[in-house]
Amino acid sequence: MRILTGLQPSGKLHVGNYFGAIKPAIDAQGEGDGYYFIADYHAMTTTHDPNELRENVRGVAIDFLACGFDPSKGVFFKQSAVPEVNELAWILSTVCPMGLLERCHSYKDKIAKGISANHALFAYPALMAADILLYDSNVVPVGEDQKQHLEVTRDLVGKINDLYGEGTLVMPTARIRSDVAKVPGLDGEKMSKSYNNTLPIFGDEKPLKKLIMRIKTDSAAVEDPKPTENSIILALYQLFASDGDYRQMITDYEQGGCGYGDFKKRLAEAYWDYFAPMRARREELVAHPEEVDAVLQAGAEKAREEATKVLNRVRRAVGLI
Ligand code: ADP
Ligand code: TRP
């Protein structure tokens, strides 16, 4: 079974990204043949700053390795290291109805936000389909927001296989991470870089711990029992603390006698300890960029070898060779 997913190079990794995307991807390693790539061509639909693109791609590569991706168990590469993906995207475009792309929410949302409508932004789902199909992927773990793109991909497989024969492309299945709860941000809304409410996972101790002190709470006095429902502190603490420590905090909430300042301190400690091994690994990688390059290089070679096989099969089926 081949599992594939793409990671957007979009700046500083936060706790929501970690629990919503990075950790599930790393946990899926070993379940099958894992393919993970940094979607740098996709990032170009919204970024035209070469330095920013390079830095962000570098950033995700380092972060993903620091978070525990094991290169001996899977393939990790940059999307653009396998330019063959563009040829498959083109072939898919020739059977892709305009209406299918026009209906895509993510495109409509971006336009509504004022992002100018270039062709790449519009055609993005065809490239995403190619990302998946180029490696004969079976399972694609993604967030809820990508569900529609997987449906487009499946539609395109149907069309190609109808036209050129069953088996030309492998039909993939989406694995929607609906079991992953939305991680709340410091203000209680969904944690997101667009809401300016994030808790980054890498950075300096003092400013990061200070962010936790900014979490919104009610005005209950130290001695009062405190509501556990919808508590941002508890929701975050559960991600980092042991079961025992989490239960203890619930008891302290219910009994009263502990202030929010104390709960925030416990949360800050648990958060800091949780990511400590990843921070240490990240420092090593920053000091040895050649290690990161070697992983991406090996990944690219393996991915390209697979891609060439699949693409040749498709080229033959459609009559290019
Ligand atoms: P942001 O909302 O900060 O822009 P992205 O849209 O770049 O984050 O998300 C990258 C990945 O992280 C997606 O797979 C998304 O589902 C996941 N993710 C982002 N924020 C959260 C969150 N608060 N809780 C759970 N998963 C999240
Ligand atoms: N569009 C995805 C996102 O925004 C990233 C992505 C690109 C992807 N190509 C993919 C995910 C292929 C899964 C499979 O998160």
CSV table of C-alpha atoms and ligand atoms in Angstrom, one decimal:
chain,number,residue,atom,x,y,z
A,1,MET,CA,0.0,0.0,0.0
A,2,ARG,CA,1.4,3.4,-1.0
A,3,ILE,CA,0.6,6.3,1.2
A,4,LEU,CA,1.3,9.8,-0.1
A,5,THR,CA,0.8,13.3,1.2
A,6,GLY,CA,2.0,16.8,0.4
A,7,LEU,CA,3.1,19.4,2.8
A,8,GLN,CA,2.7,23.1,2.1
A,9,PRO,CA,5.8,25.2,2.7
A,10,SER,CA,4.0,27.9,4.5
A,11,GLY,CA,6.2,29.4,7.2
A,12,LYS,CA,6.5,28.7,10.9
A,13,LEU,CA,5.1,25.4,12.0
A,14,HIS,CA,2.5,25.7,14.9
A,15,VAL,CA,1.0,23.3,17.3
A,16,GLY,CA,-2.1,23.0,15.1
A,17,ASN,CA,-0.1,22.0,12.1
A,18,TYR,CA,1.9,19.5,14.2
A,19,PHE,CA,-1.1,17.6,15.6
A,20,GLY,CA,-3.3,18.1,12.5
A,21,ALA,CA,-0.9,17.2,9.8
A,22,ILE,CA,2.8,16.5,10.7
A,23,LYS,CA,2.2,13.9,13.5
A,24,PRO,CA,-0.4,11.9,11.6
A,25,ALA,CA,1.9,11.8,8.6
A,26,ILE,CA,4.8,10.6,10.7
A,27,ASP,CA,2.6,8.1,12.6
A,28,ALA,CA,1.5,6.6,9.2
A,29,GLN,CA,5.1,5.7,8.4
A,30,GLY,CA,5.6,2.0,8.4
A,31,GLU,CA,1.9,1.4,7.8
A,32,GLY,CA,2.8,1.2,4.1
A,33,ASP,CA,5.2,2.6,1.6
A,34,GLY,CA,5.3,6.3,2.6
A,35,TYR,CA,5.8,9.1,0.1
A,36,TYR,CA,6.0,12.7,1.5
A,37,PHE,CA,6.8,15.8,-0.5
A,38,ILE,CA,7.1,19.5,-0.1
A,39,ALA,CA,4.6,21.2,-2.4
A,40,ASP,CA,6.9,23.9,-3.8
A,41,TYR,CA,5.2,24.2,-7.2
A,42,HIS,CA,1.9,24.7,-5.4
A,43,ALA,CA,3.4,27.4,-3.2
A,44,MET,CA,4.2,29.4,-6.3
A,45,THR,CA,0.5,29.9,-6.9
A,46,THR,CA,0.6,32.5,-4.1
A,47,THR,CA,4.3,33.4,-3.5
A,48,HIS,CA,6.5,35.0,-6.0
A,49,ASP,CA,9.4,35.8,-3.8
A,50,PRO,CA,12.3,33.4,-4.5
A,51,ASN,CA,14.0,33.9,-1.2
A,52,GLU,CA,10.8,33.4,0.7
A,53,LEU,CA,10.1,30.2,-1.3
A,54,ARG,CA,13.6,28.8,-0.7
A,55,GLU,CA,13.5,29.6,3.0
A,56,ASN,CA,10.0,28.1,3.5
A,57,VAL,CA,10.9,24.9,1.7
A,58,ARG,CA,14.1,24.6,3.7
A,59,GLY,CA,12.0,25.3,6.8
A,60,VAL,CA,9.5,22.5,6.2
A,61,ALA,CA,12.3,20.1,5.3
A,62,ILE,CA,14.1,20.7,8.6
A,63,ASP,CA,10.9,20.7,10.6
A,64,PHE,CA,9.6,17.5,9.2
A,65,LEU,CA,12.8,15.7,9.9
A,66,ALA,CA,13.1,17.3,13.3
A,67,CYS,CA,9.6,16.1,14.1
A,68,GLY,CA,10.6,12.5,13.6
A,69,PHE,CA,10.3,11.6,10.0
A,70,ASP,CA,12.5,8.5,9.5
A,71,PRO,CA,14.1,8.5,6.0
A,72,SER,CA,14.8,4.8,6.3
A,73,LYS,CA,11.0,4.1,6.3
A,74,GLY,CA,9.8,6.4,3.6
A,75,VAL,CA,10.6,8.8,0.8
A,76,PHE,CA,10.8,12.5,1.4
A,77,PHE,CA,11.4,14.9,-1.5
A,78,LYS,CA,10.7,18.3,-3.1
A,79,GLN,CA,7.8,18.3,-5.6
A,80,SER,CA,9.9,20.2,-8.1
A,81,ALA,CA,12.7,17.6,-8.0
A,82,VAL,CA,10.4,15.4,-10.1
A,83,PRO,CA,9.4,17.8,-12.9
A,84,GLU,CA,7.6,14.8,-14.6
A,85,VAL,CA,4.7,15.8,-12.5
A,86,ASN,CA,4.0,18.7,-14.9
A,87,GLU,CA,3.7,16.4,-17.9
A,88,LEU,CA,1.1,14.2,-16.1
A,89,ALA,CA,-0.7,17.3,-14.9
A,90,TRP,CA,-0.9,18.4,-18.6
A,91,ILE,CA,-2.3,15.0,-19.7
A,92,LEU,CA,-4.9,15.2,-16.9
A,93,SER,CA,-5.8,18.8,-18.0
A,94,THR,CA,-6.8,17.5,-21.4
A,95,VAL,CA,-9.6,15.5,-19.9
A,96,CYS,CA,-10.5,17.9,-17.0
A,97,PRO,CA,-13.8,19.8,-17.5
A,98,MET,CA,-13.6,23.5,-16.6
A,99,GLY,CA,-16.7,23.1,-14.5
A,100,LEU,CA,-14.9,20.6,-12.2
A,101,LEU,CA,-12.2,23.3,-11.4
A,102,GLU,CA,-14.7,26.1,-11.2
A,103,ARG,CA,-16.6,24.3,-8.4
A,104,CYS,CA,-13.5,24.0,-6.2
A,105,HIS,CA,-14.0,25.7,-2.8
A,106,SER,CA,-10.4,26.4,-2.1
A,107,TYR,CA,-10.1,28.3,-5.4
A,108,LYS,CA,-13.3,30.2,-4.8
A,109,ASP,CA,-12.2,31.0,-1.2
A,110,LYS,CA,-8.9,32.4,-2.3
A,111,ILE,CA,-10.5,34.6,-4.9
A,112,ALA,CA,-13.0,35.8,-2.3
A,113,LYS,CA,-10.0,36.8,-0.1
A,114,GLY,CA,-8.7,39.0,-2.9
A,115,ILE,CA,-5.9,36.7,-4.2
A,116,SER,CA,-5.6,37.4,-7.9
A,117,ALA,CA,-6.9,34.6,-10.1
A,118,ASN,CA,-3.9,33.2,-12.0
A,119,HIS,CA,-4.1,30.1,-14.2
A,120,ALA,CA,-2.0,28.1,-11.8
A,121,LEU,CA,-4.3,28.8,-8.9
A,122,PHE,CA,-7.2,27.7,-11.0
A,123,ALA,CA,-5.4,24.6,-12.3
A,124,TYR,CA,-4.0,23.6,-8.9
A,125,PRO,CA,-6.3,20.6,-8.4
A,126,ALA,CA,-5.0,19.0,-11.7
A,127,LEU,CA,-1.4,19.4,-10.5
A,128,MET,CA,-2.5,17.9,-7.1
A,129,ALA,CA,-4.1,15.0,-8.9
A,130,ALA,CA,-0.8,14.5,-10.8
A,131,ASP,CA,1.1,14.5,-7.5
A,132,ILE,CA,-1.0,11.7,-6.3
A,133,LEU,CA,-1.3,9.6,-9.5
A,134,LEU,CA,2.3,9.9,-10.6
A,135,TYR,CA,3.3,7.5,-7.8
A,136,ASP,CA,0.3,5.0,-8.1
A,137,SER,CA,-0.7,6.2,-4.6
A,138,ASN,CA,-3.4,4.2,-2.8
A,139,VAL,CA,-4.1,6.2,0.3
A,140,VAL,CA,-3.9,10.0,0.7
A,141,PRO,CA,-4.1,11.4,4.2
A,142,VAL,CA,-5.3,15.0,4.1
A,143,GLY,CA,-7.3,17.5,6.1
A,144,GLU,CA,-11.0,18.0,5.5
A,145,ASP,CA,-10.3,21.1,3.3
A,146,GLN,CA,-8.6,18.9,0.7
A,147,LYS,CA,-11.5,16.4,0.4
A,148,GLN,CA,-12.8,18.0,-2.8
A,149,HIS,CA,-9.4,17.9,-4.5
A,150,LEU,CA,-9.4,14.2,-3.9
A,151,GLU,CA,-12.8,13.9,-5.5
A,152,VAL,CA,-11.5,15.8,-8.5
A,153,THR,CA,-8.5,13.4,-8.6
A,154,ARG,CA,-10.8,10.4,-8.6
A,155,ASP,CA,-13.0,11.9,-11.3
A,156,LEU,CA,-9.9,12.3,-13.5
A,157,VAL,CA,-8.8,8.7,-13.0
A,158,GLY,CA,-12.2,7.6,-14.1
A,159,LYS,CA,-12.0,9.7,-17.2
A,160,ILE,CA,-8.5,8.6,-18.2
A,161,ASN,CA,-9.2,4.9,-17.5
A,162,ASP,CA,-12.5,5.1,-19.5
A,163,LEU,CA,-10.7,6.7,-22.5
A,164,TYR,CA,-7.4,4.8,-22.4
A,165,GLY,CA,-8.1,1.6,-20.6
A,166,GLU,CA,-8.5,0.3,-17.0
A,167,GLY,CA,-5.2,0.3,-15.2
A,168,THR,CA,-3.8,3.3,-16.9
A,169,LEU,CA,-4.0,5.1,-13.5
A,170,VAL,CA,-4.5,3.7,-10.0
A,171,MET,CA,-7.6,5.0,-8.2
A,172,PRO,CA,-6.6,6.6,-4.9
A,173,THR,CA,-8.6,6.9,-1.7
A,174,ALA,CA,-8.7,9.9,0.6
A,175,ARG,CA,-8.1,9.4,4.3
A,176,ILE,CA,-9.7,12.4,5.9
A,177,ARG,CA,-8.3,13.2,9.3
A,178,SER,CA,-11.7,13.9,10.8
A,179,ASP,CA,-10.6,12.3,14.0
A,180,VAL,CA,-8.0,14.9,14.6
A,181,ALA,CA,-9.7,17.6,16.7
A,182,LYS,CA,-9.1,21.2,15.7
A,183,VAL,CA,-6.4,22.5,17.9
A,184,PRO,CA,-7.6,25.8,19.5
A,185,GLY,CA,-5.4,28.9,19.3
A,186,LEU,CA,-4.6,31.3,22.1
A,187,ASP,CA,-7.9,33.1,21.6
A,188,GLY,CA,-10.0,29.9,21.4
A,189,GLU,CA,-10.6,30.1,17.7
A,190,LYS,CA,-9.0,27.4,15.4
A,191,MET,CA,-5.2,27.8,15.6
A,192,SER,CA,-4.2,29.3,12.3
A,193,LYS,CA,-1.5,31.6,11.0
A,194,SER,CA,-4.2,33.7,9.4
A,195,TYR,CA,-5.7,34.4,12.9
A,196,ASN,CA,-2.5,35.4,14.5
A,197,ASN,CA,-3.3,33.1,17.5
A,198,THR,CA,-0.6,30.5,17.0
A,199,LEU,CA,1.8,28.8,19.4
A,200,PRO,CA,4.8,27.9,17.2
A,201,ILE,CA,6.7,24.8,18.1
A,202,PHE,CA,10.2,26.0,17.4
A,203,GLY,CA,11.7,29.2,18.8
A,204,ASP,CA,13.1,30.8,21.9
A,205,GLU,CA,11.8,29.7,25.3
A,206,LYS,CA,10.9,33.0,26.9
A,207,PRO,CA,8.7,34.5,24.1
A,208,LEU,CA,7.0,31.2,23.5
A,209,LYS,CA,6.1,30.6,27.1
A,210,LYS,CA,4.9,34.2,27.3
A,211,LEU,CA,2.4,33.4,24.5
A,212,ILE,CA,0.8,30.8,26.8
A,213,MET,CA,0.4,33.4,29.5
A,214,ARG,CA,-1.7,35.4,27.0
A,215,ILE,CA,-4.3,32.6,26.7
A,216,LYS,CA,-7.8,34.0,27.2
A,217,THR,CA,-9.5,32.9,30.5
A,218,ASP,CA,-12.6,34.0,32.5
A,219,SER,CA,-12.4,36.0,35.7
A,220,ALA,CA,-12.8,33.2,38.2
A,221,ALA,CA,-10.9,33.8,41.5
A,222,VAL,CA,-8.1,31.5,42.6
A,223,GLU,CA,-10.3,29.7,45.2
A,224,ASP,CA,-13.3,29.3,42.8
A,225,PRO,CA,-14.0,26.0,40.9
A,226,LYS,CA,-13.4,26.6,37.2
A,227,PRO,CA,-15.4,25.4,34.2
A,228,THR,CA,-13.6,22.6,32.4
A,229,GLU,CA,-15.8,22.8,29.3
A,230,ASN,CA,-14.3,24.8,26.4
A,231,SER,CA,-11.1,25.5,28.4
A,232,ILE,CA,-8.4,26.4,26.0
A,233,ILE,CA,-5.7,25.6,28.6
A,234,LEU,CA,-7.1,22.1,29.2
A,235,ALA,CA,-7.5,21.4,25.5
A,236,LEU,CA,-3.9,22.2,24.9
A,237,TYR,CA,-2.7,20.6,28.0
A,238,GLN,CA,-4.3,17.3,27.0
A,239,LEU,CA,-2.0,17.3,23.9
A,240,PHE,CA,1.2,17.5,25.9
A,241,ALA,CA,0.7,16.1,29.3
A,242,SER,CA,0.5,12.5,30.6
A,243,ASP,CA,-3.0,11.1,31.3
A,244,GLY,CA,-2.3,11.4,35.0
A,245,ASP,CA,-1.2,15.0,34.9
A,246,TYR,CA,-4.2,15.9,32.7
A,247,ARG,CA,-6.6,14.3,35.1
A,248,GLN,CA,-4.9,16.1,38.0
A,249,MET,CA,-5.5,19.4,36.2
A,250,ILE,CA,-9.2,18.6,35.8
A,251,THR,CA,-9.5,17.8,39.5
A,252,ASP,CA,-7.8,21.1,40.3
A,253,TYR,CA,-10.2,23.0,38.0
A,254,GLU,CA,-13.2,21.3,39.6
A,255,GLN,CA,-12.0,21.8,43.2
A,256,GLY,CA,-10.9,25.4,43.1
A,257,GLY,CA,-7.8,26.6,44.9
A,258,CYS,CA,-5.5,26.9,41.9
A,259,GLY,CA,-5.4,30.1,39.7
A,260,TYR,CA,-5.2,30.2,35.9
A,261,GLY,CA,-1.7,31.5,36.2
A,262,ASP,CA,-0.7,28.2,37.8
A,263,PHE,CA,-2.5,26.2,35.1
A,264,LYS,CA,-0.7,28.2,32.4
A,265,LYS,CA,2.6,27.6,34.0
A,266,ARG,CA,2.0,23.8,34.0
A,267,LEU,CA,0.9,24.0,30.4
A,268,ALA,CA,4.0,26.0,29.4
A,269,GLU,CA,6.2,23.4,31.1
A,270,ALA,CA,4.4,20.4,29.5
A,271,TYR,CA,4.6,22.1,26.1
A,272,TRP,CA,8.2,22.9,26.4
A,273,ASP,CA,9.1,19.3,27.5
A,274,TYR,CA,7.0,17.7,24.8
A,275,PHE,CA,8.9,19.4,22.0
A,276,ALA,CA,12.3,19.3,23.7
A,277,PRO,CA,13.7,16.3,21.7
A,278,MET,CA,12.4,17.8,18.4
A,279,ARG,CA,14.1,21.1,19.3
A,280,ALA,CA,17.3,19.3,19.9
A,281,ARG,CA,17.1,17.4,16.7
A,282,ARG,CA,16.3,20.6,14.8
A,283,GLU,CA,19.4,22.3,16.2
A,284,GLU,CA,21.5,19.4,14.9
A,285,LEU,CA,19.9,19.7,11.5
A,286,VAL,CA,20.4,23.4,11.3
A,287,ALA,CA,24.1,22.9,12.1
A,288,HIS,CA,24.3,20.1,9.5
A,289,PRO,CA,22.3,21.2,6.4
A,290,GLU,CA,24.1,18.6,4.3
A,291,GLU,CA,22.1,15.9,6.2
A,292,VAL,CA,18.8,17.5,5.1
A,293,ASP,CA,20.1,17.8,1.5
A,294,ALA,CA,21.1,14.2,1.5
A,295,VAL,CA,17.7,13.0,2.6
A,296,LEU,CA,16.0,15.1,-0.1
A,297,GLN,CA,18.4,14.0,-2.7
A,298,ALA,CA,17.9,10.3,-2.0
A,299,GLY,CA,14.2,10.9,-1.8
A,300,ALA,CA,14.1,12.7,-5.2
A,301,GLU,CA,16.0,9.8,-6.9
A,302,LYS,CA,13.7,7.2,-5.6
A,303,ALA,CA,10.6,9.2,-6.4
A,304,ARG,CA,11.8,10.0,-9.9
A,305,GLU,CA,12.5,6.4,-10.6
A,306,GLU,CA,8.9,5.5,-9.6
A,307,ALA,CA,7.5,8.5,-11.5
A,308,THR,CA,9.2,7.6,-14.7
A,309,LYS,CA,7.7,4.1,-14.6
A,310,VAL,CA,4.2,5.4,-14.2
A,311,LEU,CA,4.6,8.2,-16.7
A,312,ASN,CA,5.9,5.8,-19.4
A,313,ARG,CA,2.9,3.6,-18.8
A,314,VAL,CA,0.6,6.7,-19.3
A,315,ARG,CA,2.5,8.0,-22.3
A,316,ARG,CA,2.1,4.7,-24.0
A,317,ALA,CA,-1.6,4.5,-23.1
A,318,VAL,CA,-2.4,8.0,-24.5
A,319,GLY,CA,-0.3,7.6,-27.6
A,320,LEU,CA,2.7,9.8,-26.9
A,321,ILE,CA,5.0,6.9,-27.4
B,1,ADP,P1,-3.0,27.5,8.8
B,1,ADP,O1,-4.4,27.4,9.2
B,1,ADP,O2,-2.1,28.0,9.9
B,1,ADP,O3,-2.8,28.4,7.5
B,1,ADP,P2,-2.5,25.4,7.0
B,1,ADP,O4,-3.8,25.7,6.3
B,1,ADP,O5,-1.3,25.7,6.2
B,1,ADP,O6,-2.5,26.1,8.4
B,1,ADP,O7,-2.5,23.9,7.4
B,1,ADP,C1,-1.6,22.9,7.2
B,1,ADP,C2,-2.0,21.6,7.8
B,1,ADP,O8,-2.2,21.7,9.2
B,1,ADP,C3,-3.4,21.2,7.2
B,1,ADP,O9,-3.4,19.8,7.0
B,1,ADP,C4,-4.4,21.5,8.3
B,1,ADP,O10,-5.4,20.6,8.4
B,1,ADP,C5,-3.5,21.4,9.6
B,1,ADP,N1,-4.0,22.3,10.6
B,1,ADP,C6,-3.8,23.7,10.6
B,1,ADP,N2,-4.3,24.2,11.7
B,1,ADP,C7,-4.8,23.3,12.4
B,1,ADP,C8,-5.5,23.2,13.7
B,1,ADP,N3,-5.7,24.3,14.4
B,1,ADP,N4,-5.9,22.0,14.2
B,1,ADP,C9,-5.7,20.9,13.5
B,1,ADP,N5,-5.0,20.8,12.3
B,1,ADP,C10,-4.6,22.0,11.7
B,2,TRP,N1,-3.0,20.9,-1.4
B,2,TRP,C1,-2.5,20.4,-0.2
B,2,TRP,C2,-2.7,21.3,1.0
B,2,TRP,O1,-3.0,22.5,0.8
B,2,TRP,C3,-1.0,20.0,-0.3
B,2,TRP,C4,-0.9,19.0,-1.4
B,2,TRP,C5,-0.4,19.2,-2.7
B,2,TRP,C6,-1.2,17.6,-1.4
B,2,TRP,N2,-0.4,18.1,-3.4
B,2,TRP,C7,-0.9,17.1,-2.6
B,2,TRP,C8,-1.7,16.8,-0.4
B,2,TRP,C9,-1.1,15.7,-2.9
B,2,TRP,C10,-1.9,15.5,-0.6
B,2,TRP,C11,-1.6,14.9,-1.9
B,2,TRP,O2,-2.5,20.9,2.2
